[in-house]
Coordinates of C-alpha atoms in Angstrom, one line a residue:
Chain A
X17 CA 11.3 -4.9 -11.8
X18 CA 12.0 -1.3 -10.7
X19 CA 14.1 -1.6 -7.3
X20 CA 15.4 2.0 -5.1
X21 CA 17.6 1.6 -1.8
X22 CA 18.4 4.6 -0.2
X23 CA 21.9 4.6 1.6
X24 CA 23.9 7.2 4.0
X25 CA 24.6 8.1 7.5
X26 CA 22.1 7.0 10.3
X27 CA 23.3 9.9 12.4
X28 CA 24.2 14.0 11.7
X29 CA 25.1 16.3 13.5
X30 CA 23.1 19.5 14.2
X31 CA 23.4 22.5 11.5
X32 CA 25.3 19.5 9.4
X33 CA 24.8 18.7 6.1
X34 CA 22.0 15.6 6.0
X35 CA 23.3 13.7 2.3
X36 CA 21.4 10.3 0.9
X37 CA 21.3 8.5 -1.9
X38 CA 19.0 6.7 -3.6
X39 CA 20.3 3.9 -6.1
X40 CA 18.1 2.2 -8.8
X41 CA 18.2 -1.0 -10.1
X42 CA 16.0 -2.4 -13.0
X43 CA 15.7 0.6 -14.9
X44 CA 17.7 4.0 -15.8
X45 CA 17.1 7.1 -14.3
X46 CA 17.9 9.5 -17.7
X47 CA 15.0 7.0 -19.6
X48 CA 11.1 7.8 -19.5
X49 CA 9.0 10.5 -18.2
X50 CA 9.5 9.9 -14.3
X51 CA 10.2 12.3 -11.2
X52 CA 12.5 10.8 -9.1
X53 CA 11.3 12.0 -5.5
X54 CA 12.7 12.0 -1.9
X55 CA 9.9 11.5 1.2
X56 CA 10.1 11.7 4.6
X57 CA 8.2 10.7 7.7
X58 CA 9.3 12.0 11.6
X59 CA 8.6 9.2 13.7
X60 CA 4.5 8.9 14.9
X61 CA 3.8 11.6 12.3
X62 CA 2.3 11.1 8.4
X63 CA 4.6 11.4 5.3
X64 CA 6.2 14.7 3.8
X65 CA 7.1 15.3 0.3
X66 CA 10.6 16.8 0.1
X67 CA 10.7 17.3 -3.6
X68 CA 11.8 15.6 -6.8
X69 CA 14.1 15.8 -10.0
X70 CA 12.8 15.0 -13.4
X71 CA 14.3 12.9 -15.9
X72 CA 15.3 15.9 -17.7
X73 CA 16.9 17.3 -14.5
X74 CA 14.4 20.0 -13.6
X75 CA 13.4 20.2 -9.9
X76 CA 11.1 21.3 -7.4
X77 CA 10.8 21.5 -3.7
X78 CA 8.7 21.6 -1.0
X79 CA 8.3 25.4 -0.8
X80 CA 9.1 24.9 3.7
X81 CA 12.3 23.0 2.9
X82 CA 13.6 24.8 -0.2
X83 CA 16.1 27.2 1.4
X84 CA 17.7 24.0 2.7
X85 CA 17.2 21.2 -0.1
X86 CA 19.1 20.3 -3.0
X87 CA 18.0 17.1 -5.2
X88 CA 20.6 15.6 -7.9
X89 CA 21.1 12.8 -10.1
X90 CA 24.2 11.2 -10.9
X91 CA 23.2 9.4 -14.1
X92 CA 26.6 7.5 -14.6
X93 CA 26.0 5.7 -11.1
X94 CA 21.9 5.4 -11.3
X95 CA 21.8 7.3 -8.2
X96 CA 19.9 10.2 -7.4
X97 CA 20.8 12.7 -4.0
X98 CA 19.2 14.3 -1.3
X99 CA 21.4 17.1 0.6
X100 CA 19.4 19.0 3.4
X101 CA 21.5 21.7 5.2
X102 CA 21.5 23.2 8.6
X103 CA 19.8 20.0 10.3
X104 CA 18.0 20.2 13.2
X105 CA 16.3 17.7 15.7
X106 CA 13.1 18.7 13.7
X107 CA 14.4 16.5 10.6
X108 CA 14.7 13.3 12.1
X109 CA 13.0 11.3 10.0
X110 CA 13.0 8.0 7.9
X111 CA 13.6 8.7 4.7
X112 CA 12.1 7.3 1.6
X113 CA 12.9 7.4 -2.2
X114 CA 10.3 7.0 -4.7
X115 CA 10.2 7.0 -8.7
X116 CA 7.3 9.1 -9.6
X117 CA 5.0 8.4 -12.9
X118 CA 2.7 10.2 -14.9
X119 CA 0.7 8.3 -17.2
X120 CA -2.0 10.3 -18.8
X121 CA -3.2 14.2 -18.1
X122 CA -6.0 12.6 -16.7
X123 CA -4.3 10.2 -14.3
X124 CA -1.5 12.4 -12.1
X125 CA 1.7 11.5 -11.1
X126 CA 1.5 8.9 -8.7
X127 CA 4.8 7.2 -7.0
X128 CA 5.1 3.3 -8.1
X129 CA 7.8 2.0 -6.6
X130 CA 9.2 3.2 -3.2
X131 CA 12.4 2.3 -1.4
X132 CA 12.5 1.3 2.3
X133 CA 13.2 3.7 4.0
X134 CA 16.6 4.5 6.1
X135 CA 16.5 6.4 9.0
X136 CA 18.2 9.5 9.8
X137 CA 18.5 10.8 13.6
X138 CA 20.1 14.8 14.1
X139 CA 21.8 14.1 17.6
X140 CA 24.8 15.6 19.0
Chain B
X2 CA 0.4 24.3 0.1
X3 CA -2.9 21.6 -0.5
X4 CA -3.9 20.5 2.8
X5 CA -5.4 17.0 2.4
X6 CA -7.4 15.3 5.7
X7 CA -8.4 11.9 6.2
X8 CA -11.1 10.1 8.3
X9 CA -11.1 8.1 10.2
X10 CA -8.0 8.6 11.5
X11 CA -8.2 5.0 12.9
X12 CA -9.8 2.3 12.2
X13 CA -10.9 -1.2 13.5
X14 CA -12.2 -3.8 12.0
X15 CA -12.5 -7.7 11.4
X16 CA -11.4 -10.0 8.4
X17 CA -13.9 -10.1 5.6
X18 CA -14.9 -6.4 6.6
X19 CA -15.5 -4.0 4.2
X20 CA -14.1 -1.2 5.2
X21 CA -14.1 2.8 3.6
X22 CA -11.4 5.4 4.3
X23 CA -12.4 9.2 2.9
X24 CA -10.0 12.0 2.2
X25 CA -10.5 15.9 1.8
X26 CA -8.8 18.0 -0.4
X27 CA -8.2 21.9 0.9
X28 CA -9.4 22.7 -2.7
X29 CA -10.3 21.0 -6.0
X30 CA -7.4 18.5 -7.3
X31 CA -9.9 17.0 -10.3
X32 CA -8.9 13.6 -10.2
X33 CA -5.5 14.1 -8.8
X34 CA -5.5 11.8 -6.0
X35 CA -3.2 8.2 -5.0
X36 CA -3.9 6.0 -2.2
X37 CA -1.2 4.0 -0.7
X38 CA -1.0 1.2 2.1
X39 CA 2.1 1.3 4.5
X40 CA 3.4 -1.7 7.0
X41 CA 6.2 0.4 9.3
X42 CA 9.5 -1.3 8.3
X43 CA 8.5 -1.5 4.9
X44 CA 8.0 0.2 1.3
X45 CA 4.8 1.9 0.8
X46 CA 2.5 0.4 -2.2
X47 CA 0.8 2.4 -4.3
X48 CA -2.8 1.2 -4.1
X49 CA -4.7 3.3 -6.7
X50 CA -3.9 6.5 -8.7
X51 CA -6.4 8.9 -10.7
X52 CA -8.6 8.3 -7.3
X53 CA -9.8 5.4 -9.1
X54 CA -7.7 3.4 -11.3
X55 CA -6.0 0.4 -9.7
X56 CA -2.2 -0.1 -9.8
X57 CA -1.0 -2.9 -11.7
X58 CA -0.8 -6.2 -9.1
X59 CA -3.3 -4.8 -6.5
X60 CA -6.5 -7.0 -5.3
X61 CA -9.6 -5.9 -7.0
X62 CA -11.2 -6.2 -3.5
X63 CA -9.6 -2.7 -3.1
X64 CA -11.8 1.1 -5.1
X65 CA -11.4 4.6 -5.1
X66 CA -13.9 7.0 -5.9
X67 CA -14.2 10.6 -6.0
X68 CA -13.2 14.1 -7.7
X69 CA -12.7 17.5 -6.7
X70 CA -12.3 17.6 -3.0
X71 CA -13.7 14.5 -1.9
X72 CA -12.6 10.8 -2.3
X73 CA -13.2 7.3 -1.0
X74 CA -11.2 4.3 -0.7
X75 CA -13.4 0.8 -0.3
X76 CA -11.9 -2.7 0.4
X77 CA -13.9 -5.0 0.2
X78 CA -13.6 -8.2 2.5
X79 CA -10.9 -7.5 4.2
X80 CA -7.6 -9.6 4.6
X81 CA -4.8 -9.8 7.3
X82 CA -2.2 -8.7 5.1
X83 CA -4.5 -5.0 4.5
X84 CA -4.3 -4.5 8.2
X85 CA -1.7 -1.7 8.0
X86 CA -1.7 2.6 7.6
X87 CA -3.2 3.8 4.4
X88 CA -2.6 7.1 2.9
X89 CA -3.6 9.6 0.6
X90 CA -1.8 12.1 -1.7
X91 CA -2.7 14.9 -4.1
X92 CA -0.5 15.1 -7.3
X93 CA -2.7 18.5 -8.4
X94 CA 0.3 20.8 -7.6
X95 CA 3.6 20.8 -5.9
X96 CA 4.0 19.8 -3.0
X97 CA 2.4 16.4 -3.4
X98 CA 0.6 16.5 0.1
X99 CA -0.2 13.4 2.0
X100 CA -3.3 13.1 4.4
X101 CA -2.1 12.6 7.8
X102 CA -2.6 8.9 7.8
X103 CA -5.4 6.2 8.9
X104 CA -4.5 2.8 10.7
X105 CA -6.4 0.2 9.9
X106 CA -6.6 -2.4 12.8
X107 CA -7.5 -5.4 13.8
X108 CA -10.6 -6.0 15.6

């Protein structure tokens, strides 16, 4: 059983760095066709998808947040990173890791197993 | 980006219900299109993918249906453990939109 827990600092500073990590259990992250993606939801609002890093270490971003994201995987630890610059107030958030999987053209990539969640406030 | 809208965007209902939540795609996304079922505090679960092929473990009392922009999601006799926000999400193109949300309550 596939297992993601998402770990860092539950407060940042505004215009700081914003850096989590997402560690999985009960499977490798450099095996299989899957997207390892980051997600994000502002309190009272719906979900946003930040971006994620293929098994092969390709990325992409959510084109609003690409100036400030950066996704990485640290296959040695079976961790994968989320780094989002120049916080503001605006990316309070929780924040959720997911392993995405695409079965079939047909089918899509849909995300099967989901940490969850840690929260993140930008205070001063 | 794919905007993607759901209705209701509440929802209220009794045990044994059946209930149906639809979702709109901002253009066509074929088949493209996951449902999931959040409890705040918790991990999302992914509910169906493909719009309508059911994730491995999930109830059969729950469907999807649709393709191009429009899409359903049925359950059928509802339980106290469905009562919680269900989403939608494109997979067409990056950036994987979500629908804003539905919560599904208790009448």
């Amino acid at each position: 059983q596939v297992q993601l827990q998402e770990s860092g600092p539950g407060l940042v500073q505004p215009s700081q760095t914003l850096s989590l990590t997402c560690s999985v259990s009960g499977g490798s992250i450099n095996r299989g066709s899957y997207f390892w993606t980051w997600i994000r939801q502002p309190a009272g609002k719906g979900l946003e998808w930040i971006g994620r890093i293929y098994t092969s270490g390709g990325t992409n971003y959510n084109p609003s947040l690409m100036s400030r994201v950066t996704i990485s995987a640290d296959t040695s630890k079976n961790q994968f990173s989320l780094k989002l610059t120049s916080v503001t107030a605006a990316d309070t958030a929780m924040y959720f890791c997911a392993r995405g999987y695409g079965g079939s053209s047909s089918e899509g990539v849909r995300l099967d197993y989901w940490g969850q969640g840690t929260l993140v406030t930008v205070s001063a | 980006d794919i905007q993607m809208t759901q209705s209701p965007s509440s929802l209220s209902a009794s045990v044994g219900d059946r209930v149906t939540i639809t979702c709109r795609a901002s253009q066509t996304i074929s088949s493209y299109l996951n449902w999931y079922h959040h409890k705040p505090g918790k991990a999302p679960k992914l509910l169906i993918y493909g719009a309508s092929k059911l994730h491995s473990g999930v109830p059969s009392r729950f469907s999807g249906s649709g393709s191009g922009t429009d899409f359903t999601l049925t359950i059928s006799g509802l339980q106290l453990e469905d009562f919680a926000i269900y989403y939608c999400q494109q997979s067409y193109s990056p950036p994987h939109t979500f629908g804003q949300g539905t919560k599904l309550e208790i009448k």
